[in-house]
Amino acid sequence: MSVAVAVDDGVGHEARPSASEAGPATKRIVVSYGFWIFLLSDIVMFSAFFAAYAVLAQATAGGPSGVQLFHQRSVAIETGCLLASSYSCGLMSLAIGSRRYGITYLDALVTFVLGAAFLVLELREFAGMIAVGAGPQRSAFLSAFFTLVGCHGLHVTAGLVWLVVMMAQVAIKGFRPTVERRLLCFSLFWHALDIVWVWLFTVVYLMGVRS
Amino acid sequence: MRYRVLAVVLIGAATLGGCTEGVLDPKGPIAAAEREILLNALGIMLAIVIPVILATLGVAFWFRASNERARYRPDFAYSGRLEMLVWSIPAMTVFLVGGVAWVGSHDLSPRKPIASSVKPLRVQVAALDWKWLFIYPDQGVASVNRLVLPVGTPVSLELTSSGVMNSFFVPQLGSQIYTMAGMVTRLHLQADHAGTYRGFSAQFSGAGFSDMYFNADAVPDDKFTQWLDAARSAGPELDATSYAELAKPSAAVAPFTYRAVAPGLFDSITVSEMQSDDAMCRRNPTSMRAEK
Amino acid sequence: MSLLGKLDWSAIPFDQPIIMGASGGMILAVVSVLSWVTLKGYVPYLWREWITSVDHKRIGIMYTVLALVMLLRGFSDAILMRTQQAVAAGGSQGYLPPEHFDQIFSAHGTIMIFFMAMPFVIGMMNFVVPLQLGVRDMAFPTLNSVALGLTASGILLTNISLAVGEFSKAGWVAYPPLSGLQFSPGVGVDYYLWALQISGVGTLMTGINFVTTILKTRAPGMSYMRMPVFCWTSLAANLLIVAAFPVLTATFAMLLLDRYLGFHFFTIGGQGNPMMYVNLFWIWGHPEVYILVLPAFGIFSEVVSTFSGKPLFGYRSMVAATMAICVLSFVVWLHHFFTMGASANVNGFFGVMTMVIAVPTGVKVFNWLFTLYGGRIRFTVPILWSIGFMVTFVIGGMTGVLMAVPPADFQLHNSLFLIAHFHNVIIGGTVFGVMAGYNYWFPKAFGFQLDERWGKISFWCWLIGFYIAFMPLYGLGLMGMTRRMQHYDVASWQPWLVVAACGVAVILAGIVSQIIQLVVSIRNREHLKVTADPWDGRTLEWATASPPPAWNFAVLPQVTDVDAFWKKKQRERVQAQPASERKFEPIEVPKNSATGFVTAFFAVITGFALIWHIWWMAGVGAIGIFVTVLAFAFRDEEEIEIPAEQVARFEREHEAEIAV
């Protein structure tokens, strides 16, 4: 939506003293701002799952606890993959800015592969836990664990799907403003998932094996 | 003091014949203290609310457009002094009532035992679908849908539920408290006058909820002892088997007593494994649609 | 696994005459309307101008229509409850068995809060906020349409439950363990959960849309302190939506996982924690009531200042009070369950905080009073609703503060005193507010005003009916009557319940009067025609034509003051430039899109399928939504251009009435 901004009442046009009086912001700002608000709301949702996890962390119902279940090595590799994918995503953003298609596709591919590796490792972890009878139906603690970590995993999956769609958009439409704005939103999303993972990793895996 | 009178007059007017058998007709120290807090707080609030309502109606009427005598002041949009007043009146009221709330929360906390020279009576309460089980652990009897209490004796209640959440409530004696499966809540009450007081569940618990009421009978000490003796002399025994039978869904159960209680039964009710699935699973009567 | 999951013929309540009658009536009404619309040839018009519209004005009107229809549905539940309780005394079971009554009170609360009050305030905000901000539309117009669609999906699912299956019997709050699979094995709670999850996504989209619009798109010169107060309250309400609804989404997701996959968040076994549900639910639930009431406060601010002919008293204070309420609403949630057994310190803290939030609310009441003071008050229908609100709401607020004292709450929690309190503030606050807004902005939306006489009749019926229906409930609560009772044994309660039922009849007269008002106004619309500014308004929405063109403003207004339009009117009387001499540019407006409608369609399919465990159908629905989003993402054109000549023509035609 573009707006025709015009002074119409004969008052002389001065430099606007403050940003809040500058009139409607550009589409790029509006879209990324709105997406930030969405990300904040998503973080609130994660907080609710974090709170549930914190409340239920000791509710093992006689079953296994985190100490017995978590494989720190696998989790460390997952973390490395996700952090690295954030880096490649950043490179992708730079490539988009310089309008370099080849590098964009390459960095997108790397991001995708790293994200997929993260998911594969996480799914293996889940399958392993279920195989030893430590599935989400075993206890409230495990329900909370699977939901919190699984919710993050679902977001990563959605992100990978989105990435593929975005590359299709780049291929078909090129770097037009709409596509660029959406790629900006994607990278915000991807980095936010990384931040949530750091928090999750700390609370669930690091703190969970301390006691 | 003025406010209390005002409050009592207004509540009296509002409830007319309803002053008996409710919150405003306390029969014990907890309920009496809570009523006093309610009326005091109401009085303080009414002192603000009634003038505001009258002022609203008065101002609206006086400044109607057709009133030539009212002075139109289109620039009256700000006044520092009025703002001070407007923020401080609610703030001070809230300060006052907030103090009542803070002190009252501590004085009347359900967990706080009632100060008394009389040794408290212990009662363990289990909310079932849809009836109440009262266990007297020190006396070794139990009662369903009837709570008999000696007058003047503080009662120390431990409460739980066999399944869904309920809320134990006898308005004329005092506070209600939720009953929840797998945990024990605490409540302290006392009846200072003999009589029969209505008790019920105040948290919706399903199809039989409306029938989940009981009588709390406050009786003199000798009558209480008589009742205990009568309970011990007849009736079934309460153990794991008879409890499982009792816990099956039923409503409008006529009061009866158990002459003995297996030791540790209440503790086993609060522990989750006690609840068997088929006792808890609802089966609708066949006259209604069967649930999937 | 059967092809239709749990669904079979036993889902239709053939043996329950009242439900069959109600469902039949509902289906008949829907089919009649759809047939009439089709036979009259309105479908292409409706598709083009309304269903695929992404215009905030159209969307706002559609939200309001949904709300009004659901008001009828929720109110009929109220009639059933009040009449049942009026007769079911002593040994009588009344005419509604518990299985039915329990669904009715659950549906009543769910519908009135989620599908009447929320759409009504969202509809008001949608129509008005961009106009008041002096811009052309919301920040994300297509998202707006999707949000509307998802709300409609939730509504449709809830209404389907009347005819196919059953609704939840666990109350509008659905506490576990009662709402868990063990105690509610039927589909009722699933209908509740999926309908609210789907519409909850829509509401969250609305929140993001409004926060972005208000913070990032305002007319030039409109700094924060020059925004109309309705925009401030809308901002606060939508910040609350963004911060609170995700908690509800998470909480319902946990309950759904318990019910569908055997998780143990809230179950009795597996060390689940039902108390946690109560906490999480009310962490959302308390901000929710402020989401409902803050926009109403904003409407009253606009109406009171307009019809007093004065600026709102204490603008800065009102803004501060609004934002204070916004923040404080997150630290009071425990007052919904003082009786759950928390310690005295915890109960005391939340009791005190609940009272603190009464301070900014009280400040607002005083400021409205001082706005009326020194005014020249015109007693139109909107101001009647506002004055009715000021009197009624303070009573409800007072009883709220009373219950914020934990020891008092120990005796009043879950009683009819509580019911009376929250209806007092929701009806006196939100409902009166949206009724005022509806009468106030109707002429702007449609170009003709609503009949004043029937409007006044409806107001008085609502006001008097409300008091007759709910004041007895305060008394009943004090007498010890608890809520949600299908029958009762205390005979002395019955006279009061009969009085309350009579009150409902008076409110019904009020609602019928509003229907008559609408019909009469439409019939009489030529005589009731208005110009841009029928009320001598103060804010920018009155600077456009009635109804405004798709683009709202040919040229975005330059704002130099609060009450932007009022100041402009004073200036315009001195200098005005005729429309024929002004230069107009072509305007780009967002293109219509079927995305909202199609997404809603697939959302209903997905929701219904999940409720009945028809997994293949759920997959189809989910893929459908995904494909719809893809189609939107890959569309070529996003905007259409309105040629400059069209803009110029419109401005010339309406020159006399528009002051921009």
Short mmCIF file of N, CA, C and O in Angstrom, two decimals, chain A residues 1-9 16 20-21 23-25 27 29-31 33-34 37-38 41 44-45 48-49 52 55-56 58-61 136-140 143-144 147 161 165 168-169 172-173 176 178 182, chain C residues 135-137 139-140 204 208 211-212 215-224 226 242-243 246-247 250 254 257 261-265 270-271 273 276 555-556 558 568 571 575 588 626 630 633-636 638-639 660:
data_model
loop_
_atom_site.label_atom_id
_atom_site.label_comp_id
_atom_site.label_asym_id
_atom_site.label_seq_id
_atom_site.Cartn_x
_atom_site.Cartn_y
_atom_site.Cartn_z
N MET A 1 0.85 -1.19 0.00
CA MET A 1 0.00 0.00 0.00
C MET A 1 0.88 1.23 0.00
O MET A 1 1.67 1.42 0.90
N SER A 2 0.79 2.02 -1.05
CA SER A 2 1.60 3.24 -1.03
C SER A 2 0.70 4.39 -0.66
O SER A 2 -0.50 4.34 -0.86
N VAL A 3 1.27 5.39 -0.11
CA VAL A 3 0.43 6.51 0.34
C VAL A 3 0.95 7.80 -0.29
O VAL A 3 2.15 8.00 -0.42
N ALA A 4 0.03 8.63 -0.68
CA ALA A 4 0.42 9.93 -1.20
C ALA A 4 0.44 10.90 -0.04
O ALA A 4 -0.58 11.21 0.54
N VAL A 5 1.62 11.29 0.32
CA VAL A 5 1.73 12.22 1.44
C VAL A 5 1.81 13.62 0.89
O VAL A 5 2.70 13.93 0.11
N ALA A 6 0.90 14.46 1.24
CA ALA A 6 0.94 15.82 0.72
C ALA A 6 0.46 16.79 1.77
O ALA A 6 -0.44 16.48 2.55
N VAL A 7 1.08 17.91 1.81
CA VAL A 7 0.65 18.95 2.73
C VAL A 7 -0.45 19.73 2.05
O VAL A 7 -0.28 20.16 0.90
N ASP A 8 -1.54 19.92 2.69
CA ASP A 8 -2.67 20.48 1.93
C ASP A 8 -3.33 21.68 2.59
O ASP A 8 -4.32 22.17 2.13
N ASP A 9 -2.82 22.15 3.69
CA ASP A 9 -3.61 23.21 4.31
C ASP A 9 -2.85 24.53 4.40
O ASP A 9 -3.10 25.36 5.26
N ARG A 16 10.37 17.60 9.88
CA ARG A 16 9.62 17.00 10.99
C ARG A 16 10.55 16.85 12.19
O ARG A 16 11.60 16.26 12.07
N SER A 20 7.93 10.18 15.18
CA SER A 20 6.53 9.79 15.33
C SER A 20 5.61 10.67 14.50
O SER A 20 4.45 10.35 14.32
N GLU A 21 6.14 11.79 13.98
CA GLU A 21 5.29 12.67 13.18
C GLU A 21 5.58 12.54 11.69
O GLU A 21 5.07 13.33 10.90
N GLY A 23 4.71 10.50 9.46
CA GLY A 23 3.74 9.88 8.57
C GLY A 23 3.99 8.38 8.48
O GLY A 23 4.88 7.85 9.14
N PRO A 24 3.20 7.69 7.66
CA PRO A 24 3.31 6.23 7.60
C PRO A 24 4.71 5.81 7.17
O PRO A 24 5.31 6.42 6.28
N ALA A 25 5.22 4.74 7.79
CA ALA A 25 6.56 4.25 7.48
C ALA A 25 6.54 3.52 6.13
O ALA A 25 5.49 3.20 5.60
N LYS A 27 7.06 0.44 3.42
CA LYS A 27 6.52 -0.91 3.48
C LYS A 27 7.53 -1.87 4.11
O LYS A 27 7.15 -2.77 4.88
N ILE A 29 9.73 -1.26 6.41
CA ILE A 29 9.72 -1.12 7.86
C ILE A 29 8.45 -1.71 8.45
O ILE A 29 8.48 -2.42 9.45
N VAL A 30 7.33 -1.42 7.81
CA VAL A 30 6.06 -1.91 8.34
C VAL A 30 6.05 -3.43 8.38
O VAL A 30 5.68 -4.04 9.39
N VAL A 31 6.50 -4.06 7.30
CA VAL A 31 6.47 -5.53 7.24
C VAL A 31 7.42 -6.13 8.27
O VAL A 31 7.06 -7.05 9.01
N TYR A 33 8.55 -4.75 11.01
CA TYR A 33 8.07 -4.46 12.35
C TYR A 33 6.97 -5.42 12.74
O TYR A 33 6.97 -6.00 13.84
N GLY A 34 6.03 -5.61 11.83
CA GLY A 34 4.93 -6.54 12.09
C GLY A 34 5.47 -7.94 12.35
O GLY A 34 5.00 -8.65 13.23
N ILE A 37 6.81 -8.21 15.82
CA ILE A 37 5.73 -8.38 16.79
C ILE A 37 5.29 -9.83 16.80
O ILE A 37 5.05 -10.44 17.87
N PHE A 38 5.19 -10.43 15.61
CA PHE A 38 4.82 -11.84 15.56
C PHE A 38 5.86 -12.69 16.30
O PHE A 38 5.52 -13.59 17.06
N SER A 41 5.39 -12.52 19.90
CA SER A 41 4.25 -13.33 20.35
C SER A 41 4.64 -14.81 20.37
O SER A 41 4.23 -15.56 21.25
N VAL A 44 6.47 -15.48 23.45
CA VAL A 44 5.55 -15.62 24.58
C VAL A 44 5.02 -17.04 24.62
O VAL A 44 4.93 -17.66 25.70
N MET A 45 4.67 -17.60 23.45
CA MET A 45 4.16 -18.96 23.44
C MET A 45 5.21 -19.94 23.94
O MET A 45 4.93 -20.83 24.75
N ALA A 48 5.41 -19.93 27.64
CA ALA A 48 4.41 -20.74 28.33
C ALA A 48 4.88 -22.19 28.39
O ALA A 48 4.74 -22.86 29.42
N PHE A 49 5.47 -22.69 27.29
CA PHE A 49 5.97 -24.06 27.31
C PHE A 49 7.18 -24.19 28.24
O PHE A 49 7.35 -25.21 28.92
N ALA A 52 5.77 -24.39 31.72
CA ALA A 52 5.24 -25.73 31.98
C ALA A 52 6.39 -26.69 32.25
O ALA A 52 6.33 -27.52 33.17
N VAL A 55 7.77 -26.15 35.73
CA VAL A 55 6.89 -26.68 36.78
C VAL A 55 6.96 -28.19 36.83
O VAL A 55 6.94 -28.81 37.90
N LEU A 56 7.08 -28.82 35.66
CA LEU A 56 6.98 -30.27 35.60
C LEU A 56 8.33 -30.99 35.57
O LEU A 56 8.39 -32.19 35.39
N GLN A 58 10.42 -31.95 37.65
CA GLN A 58 10.68 -33.04 38.60
C GLN A 58 9.59 -34.10 38.58
O GLN A 58 9.65 -35.06 39.35
N ALA A 59 8.59 -33.90 37.72
CA ALA A 59 7.43 -34.82 37.76
C ALA A 59 7.69 -36.04 36.89
O ALA A 59 7.04 -36.25 35.87
N THR A 60 8.65 -36.86 37.33
CA THR A 60 9.06 -37.99 36.51
C THR A 60 8.20 -39.23 36.72
O THR A 60 8.40 -40.24 36.06
N ALA A 61 7.26 -39.19 37.68
CA ALA A 61 6.33 -40.30 37.92
C ALA A 61 7.05 -41.64 38.02
O ALA A 61 6.61 -42.65 37.48
N PRO A 136 6.69 -39.38 25.53
CA PRO A 136 5.96 -38.32 26.23
C PRO A 136 4.80 -38.82 27.08
O PRO A 136 4.34 -38.10 27.96
N GLN A 137 4.35 -40.06 26.82
CA GLN A 137 3.24 -40.57 27.61
C GLN A 137 3.71 -41.16 28.94
O GLN A 137 2.90 -41.61 29.74
N ARG A 138 5.01 -41.14 29.17
CA ARG A 138 5.53 -41.82 30.36
C ARG A 138 5.29 -41.00 31.62
O ARG A 138 4.96 -41.54 32.68
N SER A 139 5.53 -39.68 31.50
CA SER A 139 5.38 -38.84 32.69
C SER A 139 5.15 -37.40 32.26
O SER A 139 5.33 -37.05 31.12
N ALA A 140 4.76 -36.57 33.23
CA ALA A 140 4.52 -35.16 32.93
C ALA A 140 5.81 -34.48 32.50
O ALA A 140 5.82 -33.64 31.59
N SER A 143 6.34 -35.34 28.96
CA SER A 143 5.38 -34.61 28.13
C SER A 143 5.88 -33.19 27.89
O SER A 143 5.86 -32.68 26.77
N ALA A 144 6.32 -32.55 28.96
CA ALA A 144 6.78 -31.16 28.85
C ALA A 144 8.03 -31.08 28.00
O ALA A 144 8.17 -30.18 27.17
N THR A 147 7.20 -31.67 24.28
CA THR A 147 6.43 -30.56 23.72
C THR A 147 7.31 -29.34 23.50
O THR A 147 7.27 -28.72 22.44
N VAL A 161 10.66 -25.49 5.22
CA VAL A 161 9.66 -25.44 4.15
C VAL A 161 9.61 -24.03 3.56
O VAL A 161 9.60 -23.83 2.34
N VAL A 165 10.29 -22.60 -0.30
CA VAL A 165 9.32 -21.76 -1.02
C VAL A 165 9.98 -20.43 -1.43
O VAL A 165 9.78 -19.94 -2.54
N ALA A 168 12.11 -20.81 -4.38
CA ALA A 168 11.25 -20.89 -5.57
C ALA A 168 10.81 -19.49 -5.98
O ALA A 168 10.79 -19.15 -7.17
N GLN A 169 10.46 -18.67 -5.00
CA GLN A 169 10.03 -17.30 -5.31
C GLN A 169 11.17 -16.51 -5.96
O GLN A 169 10.95 -15.75 -6.90
N ILE A 172 11.52 -17.63 -9.50
CA ILE A 172 10.43 -17.26 -10.41
C ILE A 172 10.29 -15.75 -10.53
O ILE A 172 10.08 -15.20 -11.60
N LYS A 173 10.37 -15.05 -9.40
CA LYS A 173 10.09 -13.62 -9.44
C LYS A 173 11.33 -12.74 -9.34
O LYS A 173 11.23 -11.53 -9.55
N ARG A 176 12.43 -9.01 -6.38
CA ARG A 176 11.59 -7.81 -6.29
C ARG A 176 11.27 -7.47 -4.84
O ARG A 176 11.48 -8.30 -3.96
N THR A 178 8.73 -7.31 -2.82
CA THR A 178 7.96 -8.24 -1.98
C THR A 178 8.81 -9.41 -1.54
O THR A 178 8.79 -9.81 -0.37
N ARG A 182 10.08 -10.58 2.24
CA ARG A 182 9.80 -11.89 2.82
C ARG A 182 11.08 -12.61 3.22
O ARG A 182 11.12 -13.30 4.22
N VAL C 135 -5.11 7.29 7.82
CA VAL C 135 -4.42 6.50 6.79
C VAL C 135 -5.44 5.71 5.99
O VAL C 135 -6.63 5.75 6.28
N ARG C 136 -4.96 4.95 5.03
CA ARG C 136 -5.88 4.35 4.07
C ARG C 136 -6.36 2.96 4.44
O ARG C 136 -7.41 2.53 3.99
N ASP C 137 -5.55 2.23 5.19
CA ASP C 137 -6.00 0.89 5.58
C ASP C 137 -5.08 0.41 6.70
O ASP C 137 -4.21 1.13 7.16
N ALA C 139 -2.11 -2.07 8.33
CA ALA C 139 -0.77 -2.39 7.83
C ALA C 139 -0.80 -3.63 6.95
O ALA C 139 -0.08 -3.71 5.95
N PHE C 140 -1.63 -4.60 7.29
CA PHE C 140 -1.64 -5.88 6.56
C PHE C 140 -3.07 -6.24 6.18
O PHE C 140 -3.72 -7.02 6.88
N LEU C 204 -4.73 -13.41 17.08
CA LEU C 204 -3.33 -13.01 17.18
C LEU C 204 -2.91 -12.19 15.95
O LEU C 204 -2.22 -11.17 16.06
N ILE C 208 -1.31 -8.36 15.89
CA ILE C 208 -0.09 -7.92 15.20
C ILE C 208 -0.42 -6.79 14.23
O ILE C 208 0.31 -5.79 14.13
N VAL C 211 -1.15 -3.41 16.23
CA VAL C 211 0.03 -2.83 16.87
C VAL C 211 0.91 -2.18 15.81
O VAL C 211 1.37 -1.05 15.97
N THR C 212 1.11 -2.88 14.69
CA THR C 212 1.94 -2.32 13.62
C THR C 212 1.30 -1.08 13.02
O THR C 212 1.97 -0.07 12.79
N LEU C 215 1.46 1.90 15.57
CA LEU C 215 2.78 2.39 15.88
C LEU C 215 3.55 2.86 14.64
O LEU C 215 4.44 3.68 14.76
N LYS C 216 3.23 2.30 13.48
CA LYS C 216 4.07 2.59 12.32
C LYS C 216 3.36 3.30 11.16
O LYS C 216 4.00 3.71 10.22
N THR C 217 2.04 3.37 11.20
CA THR C 217 1.37 4.07 10.10
C THR C 217 0.35 5.03 10.66
O THR C 217 -0.76 4.67 11.01
N ARG C 218 0.72 6.28 10.74
CA ARG C 218 -0.22 7.32 11.13
C ARG C 218 -0.04 8.48 10.17
O ARG C 218 1.02 8.62 9.56
N ALA C 219 -1.04 9.33 10.09
CA ALA C 219 -0.93 10.47 9.19
C ALA C 219 0.26 11.35 9.59
O ALA C 219 0.65 11.37 10.77
N PRO C 220 0.82 12.07 8.64
CA PRO C 220 1.94 12.96 8.98
C PRO C 220 1.54 13.96 10.05
O PRO C 220 0.46 14.54 10.00
N GLY C 221 2.42 14.17 11.02
CA GLY C 221 2.13 15.12 12.07
C GLY C 221 1.44 14.50 13.26
O GLY C 221 1.34 15.12 14.32
N MET C 222 0.93 13.26 13.08
CA MET C 222 0.21 12.66 14.20
C MET C 222 1.20 11.94 15.11
O MET C 222 1.43 10.74 14.97
N SER C 223 1.78 12.69 16.03
CA SER C 223 2.64 12.07 17.02
C SER C 223 1.78 11.27 17.98
O SER C 223 0.55 11.31 17.92
N TYR C 224 2.42 10.54 18.88
CA TYR C 224 1.63 9.70 19.78
C TYR C 224 0.63 10.49 20.60
O TYR C 224 -0.50 10.06 20.79
N ARG C 226 -0.92 12.99 19.84
CA ARG C 226 -2.00 13.62 19.07
C ARG C 226 -2.99 12.57 18.56
O ARG C 226 -3.91 12.88 17.83
N VAL C 242 -1.38 -9.59 21.74
CA VAL C 242 -0.10 -10.16 21.31
C VAL C 242 0.61 -10.84 22.45
O VAL C 242 1.26 -11.87 22.29
N ALA C 243 0.48 -10.28 23.65
CA ALA C 243 1.20 -10.85 24.79
C ALA C 243 0.44 -11.96 25.49
O ALA C 243 1.05 -12.77 26.18
N PRO C 246 -0.89 -15.97 22.88
CA PRO C 246 0.01 -17.12 22.73
C PRO C 246 0.00 -18.04 23.94
O PRO C 246 0.22 -19.25 23.80
N VAL C 247 -0.25 -17.49 25.13
CA VAL C 247 -0.30 -18.34 26.31
C VAL C 247 -1.50 -19.26 26.22
O VAL C 247 -1.43 -20.45 26.54
N ALA C 250 -0.75 -22.01 23.75
CA ALA C 250 0.10 -23.05 24.34
C ALA C 250 -0.68 -23.93 25.31
O ALA C 250 -0.55 -25.16 25.30
N MET C 254 -1.43 -27.93 25.05
CA MET C 254 -1.09 -28.94 26.06
C MET C 254 -2.29 -29.81 26.39
O MET C 254 -2.17 -31.05 26.49
N LEU C 257 -2.82 -32.16 23.54
CA LEU C 257 -1.84 -33.24 23.55
C LEU C 257 -2.23 -34.30 24.58
O LEU C 257 -2.11 -35.50 24.35
N LEU C 261 -2.92 -37.47 22.44
CA LEU C 261 -1.74 -38.32 22.40
C LEU C 261 -1.36 -38.88 23.76
O LEU C 261 -0.27 -39.42 23.90
N GLY C 262 -2.25 -38.71 24.74
CA GLY C 262 -1.98 -39.33 26.03
C GLY C 262 -0.85 -38.68 26.81
O GLY C 262 -0.22 -39.35 27.64
N PHE C 263 -0.60 -37.41 26.58
CA PHE C 263 0.42 -36.73 27.38
C PHE C 263 -0.11 -36.51 28.80
O PHE C 263 -1.29 -36.76 29.09
N HIS C 264 0.77 -36.03 29.68
CA HIS C 264 0.39 -35.92 31.09
C HIS C 264 0.57 -34.53 31.66
O HIS C 264 0.98 -34.35 32.81
N PHE C 265 0.25 -33.51 30.87
CA PHE C 265 0.37 -32.16 31.43
C PHE C 265 -0.58 -31.97 32.59
O PHE C 265 -0.23 -31.44 33.63
N GLY C 270 0.57 -39.94 36.03
CA GLY C 270 1.78 -39.43 35.39
C GLY C 270 2.30 -38.16 36.00
O GLY C 270 3.16 -37.48 35.43
N GLN C 271 1.79 -37.81 37.18
CA GLN C 271 2.20 -36.59 37.88
C GLN C 271 1.85 -35.33 37.11
O GLN C 271 2.61 -34.33 37.16
N ASN C 273 -0.36 -31.88 36.34
CA ASN C 273 -0.60 -30.79 37.28
C ASN C 273 -1.76 -29.91 36.83
O ASN C 273 -1.55 -28.91 36.14
N MET C 276 -1.60 -26.16 37.23
CA MET C 276 -0.83 -25.39 36.26
C MET C 276 -1.74 -24.86 35.16
O MET C 276 -1.57 -23.75 34.67
N VAL C 555 -6.05 12.70 0.04
CA VAL C 555 -4.71 13.16 0.42
C VAL C 555 -4.61 12.96 1.92
O VAL C 555 -5.53 13.32 2.66
N LEU C 556 -3.55 12.38 2.39
CA LEU C 556 -3.46 12.15 3.83
C LEU C 556 -3.44 13.48 4.58
O LEU C 556 -2.72 14.39 4.20
N GLN C 558 -2.71 16.44 7.18
CA GLN C 558 -1.56 16.90 7.95
C GLN C 558 -2.06 17.26 9.34
O GLN C 558 -2.91 18.12 9.50
N LYS C 568 -9.17 21.35 12.54
CA LYS C 568 -9.28 21.62 11.11
C LYS C 568 -10.56 22.39 10.81
O LYS C 568 -10.57 23.29 10.00
N ARG C 571 -10.19 25.94 11.54
CA ARG C 571 -9.37 26.61 10.52
C ARG C 571 -10.10 26.73 9.21
O ARG C 571 -10.03 27.74 8.54
N GLN C 575 -10.21 29.44 5.90
CA GLN C 575 -9.69 29.29 4.53
C GLN C 575 -10.01 27.91 4.00
O GLN C 575 -9.76 26.93 4.66
N GLU C 588 -2.97 3.89 -4.92
CA GLU C 588 -2.89 2.42 -4.96
C GLU C 588 -3.59 1.86 -3.73
O GLU C 588 -3.31 2.28 -2.61
N PHE C 626 -2.09 -24.75 3.26
CA PHE C 626 -0.73 -24.50 2.77
C PHE C 626 -0.76 -24.03 1.32
O PHE C 626 -0.11 -23.05 0.95
N LEU C 630 0.40 -20.50 -0.40
CA LEU C 630 1.31 -20.46 -1.56
C LEU C 630 0.71 -19.63 -2.68
O LEU C 630 1.40 -18.82 -3.31
N ALA C 633 1.14 -16.18 -1.93
CA ALA C 633 2.54 -15.74 -2.01
C ALA C 633 2.98 -15.56 -3.45
O ALA C 633 3.83 -14.71 -3.73
N PHE C 634 2.42 -16.35 -4.36
CA PHE C 634 2.89 -16.30 -5.74
C PHE C 634 2.04 -15.41 -6.63
O PHE C 634 2.28 -15.37 -7.84
N ARG C 635 1.07 -14.72 -6.07
CA ARG C 635 0.25 -13.88 -6.95
C ARG C 635 1.11 -12.75 -7.50
O ARG C 635 2.06 -12.30 -6.87
N ASP C 636 0.73 -12.29 -8.69
CA ASP C 636 1.56 -11.30 -9.38
C ASP C 636 1.29 -9.89 -8.92
O ASP C 636 2.19 -9.12 -8.71
N GLU C 638 -0.39 -7.08 -6.35
CA GLU C 638 -0.84 -6.92 -4.98
C GLU C 638 -1.78 -5.76 -4.82
O GLU C 638 -2.51 -5.67 -3.84
N GLU C 639 -1.67 -4.83 -5.74
CA GLU C 639 -2.45 -3.61 -5.57
C GLU C 639 -3.11 -3.24 -6.87
O GLU C 639 -2.67 -3.63 -7.94
N VAL C 660 -11.44 17.86 4.54
CA VAL C 660 -9.98 17.71 4.41
C VAL C 660 -9.50 18.53 3.21
O VAL C 660 -9.98 18.34 2.13
#
